[in-house]
PDB file of C-alpha atoms in Angstrom:
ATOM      1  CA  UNK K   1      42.212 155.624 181.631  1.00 90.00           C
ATOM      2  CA  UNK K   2      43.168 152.899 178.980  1.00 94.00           C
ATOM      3  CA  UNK K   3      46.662 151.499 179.298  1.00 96.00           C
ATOM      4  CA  UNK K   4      47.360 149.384 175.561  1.00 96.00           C
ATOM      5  CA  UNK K   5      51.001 147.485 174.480  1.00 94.00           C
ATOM      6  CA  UNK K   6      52.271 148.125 171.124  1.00 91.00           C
ATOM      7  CA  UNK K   7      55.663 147.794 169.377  1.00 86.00           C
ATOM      8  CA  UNK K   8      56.428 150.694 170.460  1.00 85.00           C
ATOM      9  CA  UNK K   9      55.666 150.468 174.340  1.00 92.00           C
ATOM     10  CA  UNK K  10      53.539 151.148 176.506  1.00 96.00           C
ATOM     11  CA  UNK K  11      50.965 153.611 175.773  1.00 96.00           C
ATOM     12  CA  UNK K  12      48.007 155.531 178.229  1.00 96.00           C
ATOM     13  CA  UNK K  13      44.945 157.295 177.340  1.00 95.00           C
ATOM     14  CA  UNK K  14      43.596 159.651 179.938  1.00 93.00           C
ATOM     15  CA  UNK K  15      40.663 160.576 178.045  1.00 95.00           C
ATOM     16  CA  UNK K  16      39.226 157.792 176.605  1.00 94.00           C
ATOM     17  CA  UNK K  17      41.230 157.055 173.240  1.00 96.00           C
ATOM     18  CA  UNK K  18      40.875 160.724 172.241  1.00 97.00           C
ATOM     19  CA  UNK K  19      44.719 161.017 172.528  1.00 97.00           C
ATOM     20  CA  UNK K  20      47.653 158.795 173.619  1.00 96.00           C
ATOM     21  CA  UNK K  21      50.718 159.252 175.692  1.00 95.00           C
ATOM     22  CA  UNK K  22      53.958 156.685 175.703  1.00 93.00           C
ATOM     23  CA  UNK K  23      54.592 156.052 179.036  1.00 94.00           C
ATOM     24  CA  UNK K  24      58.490 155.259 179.580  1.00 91.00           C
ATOM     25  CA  UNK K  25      59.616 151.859 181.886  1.00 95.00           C
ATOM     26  CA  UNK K  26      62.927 151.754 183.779  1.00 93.00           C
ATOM     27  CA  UNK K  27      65.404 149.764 182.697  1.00 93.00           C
ATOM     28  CA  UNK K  28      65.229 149.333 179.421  1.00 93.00           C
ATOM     29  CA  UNK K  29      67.002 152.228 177.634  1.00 84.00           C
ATOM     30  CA  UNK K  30      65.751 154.315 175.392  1.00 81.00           C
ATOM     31  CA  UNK K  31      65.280 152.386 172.063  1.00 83.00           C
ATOM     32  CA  UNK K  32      63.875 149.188 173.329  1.00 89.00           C
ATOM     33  CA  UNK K  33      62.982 146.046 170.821  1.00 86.00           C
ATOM     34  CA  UNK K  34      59.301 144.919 172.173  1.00 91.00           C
ATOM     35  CA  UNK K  35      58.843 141.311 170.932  1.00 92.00           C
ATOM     36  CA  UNK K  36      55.520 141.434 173.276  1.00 94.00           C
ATOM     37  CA  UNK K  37      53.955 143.109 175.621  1.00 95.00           C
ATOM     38  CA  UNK K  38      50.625 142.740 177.906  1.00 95.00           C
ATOM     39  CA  UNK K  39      49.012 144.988 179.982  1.00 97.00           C
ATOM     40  CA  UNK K  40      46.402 144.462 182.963  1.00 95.00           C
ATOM     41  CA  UNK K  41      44.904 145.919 185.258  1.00 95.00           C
ATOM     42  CA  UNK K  42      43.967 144.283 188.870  1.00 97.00           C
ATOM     43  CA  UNK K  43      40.223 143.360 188.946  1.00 96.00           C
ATOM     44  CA  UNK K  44      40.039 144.138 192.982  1.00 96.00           C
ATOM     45  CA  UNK K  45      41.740 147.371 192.429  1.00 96.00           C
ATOM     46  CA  UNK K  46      42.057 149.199 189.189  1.00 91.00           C
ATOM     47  CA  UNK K  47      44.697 151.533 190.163  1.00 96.00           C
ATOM     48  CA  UNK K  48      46.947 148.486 190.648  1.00 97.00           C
ATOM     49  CA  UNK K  49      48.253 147.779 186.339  1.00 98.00           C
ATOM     50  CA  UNK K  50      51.240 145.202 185.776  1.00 98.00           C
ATOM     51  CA  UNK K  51      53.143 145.509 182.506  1.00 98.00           C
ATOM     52  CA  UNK K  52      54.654 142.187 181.036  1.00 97.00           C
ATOM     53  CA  UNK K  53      56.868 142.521 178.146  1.00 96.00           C
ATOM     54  CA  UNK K  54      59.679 140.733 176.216  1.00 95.00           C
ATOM     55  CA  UNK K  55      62.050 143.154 175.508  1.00 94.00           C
ATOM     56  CA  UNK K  56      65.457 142.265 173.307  1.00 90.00           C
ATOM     57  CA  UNK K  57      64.779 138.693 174.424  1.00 91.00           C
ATOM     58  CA  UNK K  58      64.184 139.402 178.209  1.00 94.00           C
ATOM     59  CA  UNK K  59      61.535 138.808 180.483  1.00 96.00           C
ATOM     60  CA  UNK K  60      60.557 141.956 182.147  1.00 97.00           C
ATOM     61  CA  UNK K  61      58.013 143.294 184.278  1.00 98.00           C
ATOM     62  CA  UNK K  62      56.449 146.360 185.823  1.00 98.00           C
ATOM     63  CA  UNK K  63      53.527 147.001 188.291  1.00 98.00           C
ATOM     64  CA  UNK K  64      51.915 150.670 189.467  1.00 97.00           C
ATOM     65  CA  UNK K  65      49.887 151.282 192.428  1.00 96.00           C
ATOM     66  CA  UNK K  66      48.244 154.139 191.517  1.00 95.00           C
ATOM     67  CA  UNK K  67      46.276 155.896 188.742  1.00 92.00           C
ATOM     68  CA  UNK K  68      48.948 157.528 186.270  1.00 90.00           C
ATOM     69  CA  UNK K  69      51.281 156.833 188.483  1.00 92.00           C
ATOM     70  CA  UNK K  70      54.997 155.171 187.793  1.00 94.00           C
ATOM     71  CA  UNK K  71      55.611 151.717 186.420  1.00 97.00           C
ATOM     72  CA  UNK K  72      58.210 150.283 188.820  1.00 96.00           C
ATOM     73  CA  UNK K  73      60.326 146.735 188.110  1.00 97.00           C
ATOM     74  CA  UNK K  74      59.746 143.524 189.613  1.00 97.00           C
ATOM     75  CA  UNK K  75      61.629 140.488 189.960  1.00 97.00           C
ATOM     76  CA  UNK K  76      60.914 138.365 186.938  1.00 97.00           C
ATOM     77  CA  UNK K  77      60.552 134.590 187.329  1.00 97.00           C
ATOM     78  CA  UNK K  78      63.771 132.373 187.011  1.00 95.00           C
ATOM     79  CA  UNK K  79      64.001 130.254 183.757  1.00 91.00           C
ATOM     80  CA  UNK K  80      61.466 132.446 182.040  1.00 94.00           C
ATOM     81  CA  UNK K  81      61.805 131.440 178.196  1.00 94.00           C
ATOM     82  CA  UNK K  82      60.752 134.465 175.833  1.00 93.00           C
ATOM     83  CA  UNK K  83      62.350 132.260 173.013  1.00 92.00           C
ATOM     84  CA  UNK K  84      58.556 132.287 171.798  1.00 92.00           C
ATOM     85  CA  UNK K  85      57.186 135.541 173.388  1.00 89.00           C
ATOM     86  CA  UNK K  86      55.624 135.818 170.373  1.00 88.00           C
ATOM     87  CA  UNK K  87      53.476 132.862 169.941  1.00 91.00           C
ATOM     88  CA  UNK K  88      52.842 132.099 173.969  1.00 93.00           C
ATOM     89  CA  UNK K  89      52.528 135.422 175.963  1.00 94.00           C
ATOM     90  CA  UNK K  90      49.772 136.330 178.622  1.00 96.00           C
ATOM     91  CA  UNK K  91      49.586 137.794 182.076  1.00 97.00           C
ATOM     92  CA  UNK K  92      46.487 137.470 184.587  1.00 97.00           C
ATOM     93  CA  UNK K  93      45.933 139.117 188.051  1.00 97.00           C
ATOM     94  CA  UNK K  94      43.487 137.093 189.894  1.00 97.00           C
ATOM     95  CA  UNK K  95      39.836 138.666 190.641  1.00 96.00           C
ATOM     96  CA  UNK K  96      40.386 138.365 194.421  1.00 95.00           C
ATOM     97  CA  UNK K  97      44.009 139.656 195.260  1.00 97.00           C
ATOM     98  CA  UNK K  98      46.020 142.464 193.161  1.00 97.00           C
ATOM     99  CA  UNK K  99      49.185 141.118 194.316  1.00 98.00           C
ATOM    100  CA  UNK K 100      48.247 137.487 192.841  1.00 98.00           C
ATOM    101  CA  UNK K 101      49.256 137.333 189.208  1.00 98.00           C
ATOM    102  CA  UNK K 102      49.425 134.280 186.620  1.00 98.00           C
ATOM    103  CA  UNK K 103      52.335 134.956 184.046  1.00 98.00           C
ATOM    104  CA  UNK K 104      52.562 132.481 180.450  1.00 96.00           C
ATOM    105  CA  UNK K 105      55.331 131.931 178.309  1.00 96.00           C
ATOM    106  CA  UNK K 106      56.393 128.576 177.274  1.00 96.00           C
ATOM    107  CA  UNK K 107      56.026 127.683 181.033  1.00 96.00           C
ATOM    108  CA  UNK K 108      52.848 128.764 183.380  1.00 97.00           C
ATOM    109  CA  UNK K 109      54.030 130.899 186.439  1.00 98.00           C
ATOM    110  CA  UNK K 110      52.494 131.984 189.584  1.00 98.00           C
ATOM    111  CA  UNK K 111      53.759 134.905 191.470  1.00 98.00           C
ATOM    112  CA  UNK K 112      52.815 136.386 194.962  1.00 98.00           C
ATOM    113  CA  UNK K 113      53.889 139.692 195.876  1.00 97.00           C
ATOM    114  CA  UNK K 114      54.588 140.579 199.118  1.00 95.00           C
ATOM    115  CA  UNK K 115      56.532 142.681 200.968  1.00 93.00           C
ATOM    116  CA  UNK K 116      59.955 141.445 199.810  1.00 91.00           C
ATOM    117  CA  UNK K 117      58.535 141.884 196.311  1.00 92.00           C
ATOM    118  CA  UNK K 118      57.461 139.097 193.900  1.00 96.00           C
ATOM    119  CA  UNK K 119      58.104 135.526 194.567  1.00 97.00           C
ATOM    120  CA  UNK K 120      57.609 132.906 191.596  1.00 98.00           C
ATOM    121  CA  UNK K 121      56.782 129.392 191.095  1.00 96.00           C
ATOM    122  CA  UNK K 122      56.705 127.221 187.742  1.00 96.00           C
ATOM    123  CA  UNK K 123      53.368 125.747 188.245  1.00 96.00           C
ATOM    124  CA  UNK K 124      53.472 124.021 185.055  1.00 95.00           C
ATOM    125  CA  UNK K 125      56.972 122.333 184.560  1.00 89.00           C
ATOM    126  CA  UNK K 126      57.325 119.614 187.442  1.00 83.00           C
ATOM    127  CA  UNK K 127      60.044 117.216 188.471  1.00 80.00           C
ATOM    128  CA  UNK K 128      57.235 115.399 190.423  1.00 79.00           C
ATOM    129  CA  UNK K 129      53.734 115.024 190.260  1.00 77.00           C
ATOM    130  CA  UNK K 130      51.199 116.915 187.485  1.00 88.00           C
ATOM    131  CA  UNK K 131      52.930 118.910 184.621  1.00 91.00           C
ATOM    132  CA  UNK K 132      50.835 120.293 181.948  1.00 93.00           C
ATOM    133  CA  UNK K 133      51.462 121.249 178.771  1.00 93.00           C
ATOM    134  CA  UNK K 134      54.097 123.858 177.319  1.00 94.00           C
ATOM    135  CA  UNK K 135      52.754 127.015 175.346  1.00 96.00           C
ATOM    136  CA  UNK K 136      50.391 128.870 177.904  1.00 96.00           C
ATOM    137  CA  UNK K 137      48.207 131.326 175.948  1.00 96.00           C
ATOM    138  CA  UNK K 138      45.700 132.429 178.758  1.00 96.00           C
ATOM    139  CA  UNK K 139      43.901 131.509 181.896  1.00 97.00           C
ATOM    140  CA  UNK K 140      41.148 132.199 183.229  1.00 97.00           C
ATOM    141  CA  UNK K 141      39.238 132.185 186.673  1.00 97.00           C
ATOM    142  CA  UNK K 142      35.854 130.644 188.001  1.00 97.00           C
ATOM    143  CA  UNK K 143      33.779 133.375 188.709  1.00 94.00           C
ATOM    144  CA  UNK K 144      32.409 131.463 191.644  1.00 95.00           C
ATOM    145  CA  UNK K 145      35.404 130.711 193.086  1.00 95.00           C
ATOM    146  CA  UNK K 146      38.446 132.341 192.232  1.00 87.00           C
ATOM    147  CA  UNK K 147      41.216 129.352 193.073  1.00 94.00           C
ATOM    148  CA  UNK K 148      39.651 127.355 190.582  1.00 98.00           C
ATOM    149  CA  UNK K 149      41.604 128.529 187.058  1.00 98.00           C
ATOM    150  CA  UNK K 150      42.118 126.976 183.874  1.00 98.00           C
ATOM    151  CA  UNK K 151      45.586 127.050 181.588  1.00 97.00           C
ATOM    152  CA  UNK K 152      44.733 127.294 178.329  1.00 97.00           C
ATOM    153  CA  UNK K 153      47.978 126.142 176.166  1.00 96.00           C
ATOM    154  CA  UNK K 154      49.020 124.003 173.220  1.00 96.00           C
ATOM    155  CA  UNK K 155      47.573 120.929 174.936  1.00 95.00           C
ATOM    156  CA  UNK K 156      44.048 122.242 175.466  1.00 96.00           C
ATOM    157  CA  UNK K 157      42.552 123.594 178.645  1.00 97.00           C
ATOM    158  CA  UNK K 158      43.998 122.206 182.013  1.00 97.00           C
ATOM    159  CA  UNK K 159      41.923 122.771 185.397  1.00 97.00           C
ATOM    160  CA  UNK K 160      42.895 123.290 188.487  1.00 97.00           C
ATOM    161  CA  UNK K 161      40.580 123.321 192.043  1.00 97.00           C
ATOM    162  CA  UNK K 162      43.812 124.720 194.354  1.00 97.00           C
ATOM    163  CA  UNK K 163      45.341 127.771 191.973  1.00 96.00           C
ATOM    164  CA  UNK K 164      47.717 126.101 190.115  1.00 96.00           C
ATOM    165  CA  UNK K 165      49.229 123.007 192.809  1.00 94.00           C
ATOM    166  CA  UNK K 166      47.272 120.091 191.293  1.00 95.00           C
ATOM    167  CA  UNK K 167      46.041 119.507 187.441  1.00 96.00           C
ATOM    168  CA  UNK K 168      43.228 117.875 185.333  1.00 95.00           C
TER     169      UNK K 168
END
């Protein structure tokens, strides 16, 4: 299976790229505006895929828990800027936990989902303590230990040792 973002939507492959299906997502209508989209699937558990997309200047977002299965919507974070979706846009599930995901716009997000569905925090933005720069393009994760990431955004490459609380 290969899941890929386009202009045009989401798209699957069940047969390696030979031939390609859209794959409609609720709530959007039926002639959607993609200004970006991203795709990934969970490292622990490739069945699990999240779909991240601004759509007609809206955060939106989309998870599955099975192969070919249904894309399903989930709670967006609050004060999610898509102003520049198309300059800053990535989203990351973390190797150790499909239901740990790491969402970049302007702002750096982390969201947990649990049984009450996702639950966000702006882990870059702060009132107190460690910001780090705007314009997230992509993190990444220690292969060694999986809470240590790096933000990679307009400022450079930020680390943190505790998933996001504390910055260098």
């Amino acid at each position: 299976e290969i899941l890929a973002g386009s202009d045009a939507g989401l798209l699957r492959s069940g047969n390696g790229g030979h031939t390609w299906a859209t794959i409609a997502l609720s709530g959007i209508g039926a002639s959607p505006v993609f200004e970006r989209i991203e795709v990934c699937h969970a490292p622990s558990d490739g069945a699990i895929a999240y779909v991240a997309a601004s759509v007609a200047g809206k955060a939106r977002l989309w998870r599955r828990t099975t192969v070919g299965g249904h894309f399903a919507q989930e709670v967006v974070p609050a004060g999610m800027d898509t102003s520049q979706a198309w300059y800053d846009w990535h989203l990351n599930v973390t190797p150790h936990d499909a239901n740990l995901v790491y969402w970049g716009a302007i702002d750096l997000f982390r969201g947990k989902r649990g049984s009450a569905g996702m639950a966000w925090s702006n882990i870059s933005s702060r009132t107190e303590g460690d910001s780090i720069h705007p314009d997230q393009h992509f993190v990444g994760f220690d292969p060694n230990d999986p809470r240590v990431i790096y933000a990679c955004n307009d400022g450079g490459v930020f680390r943190s040792a505790d998933g996001g609380e504390r910055w260098k």
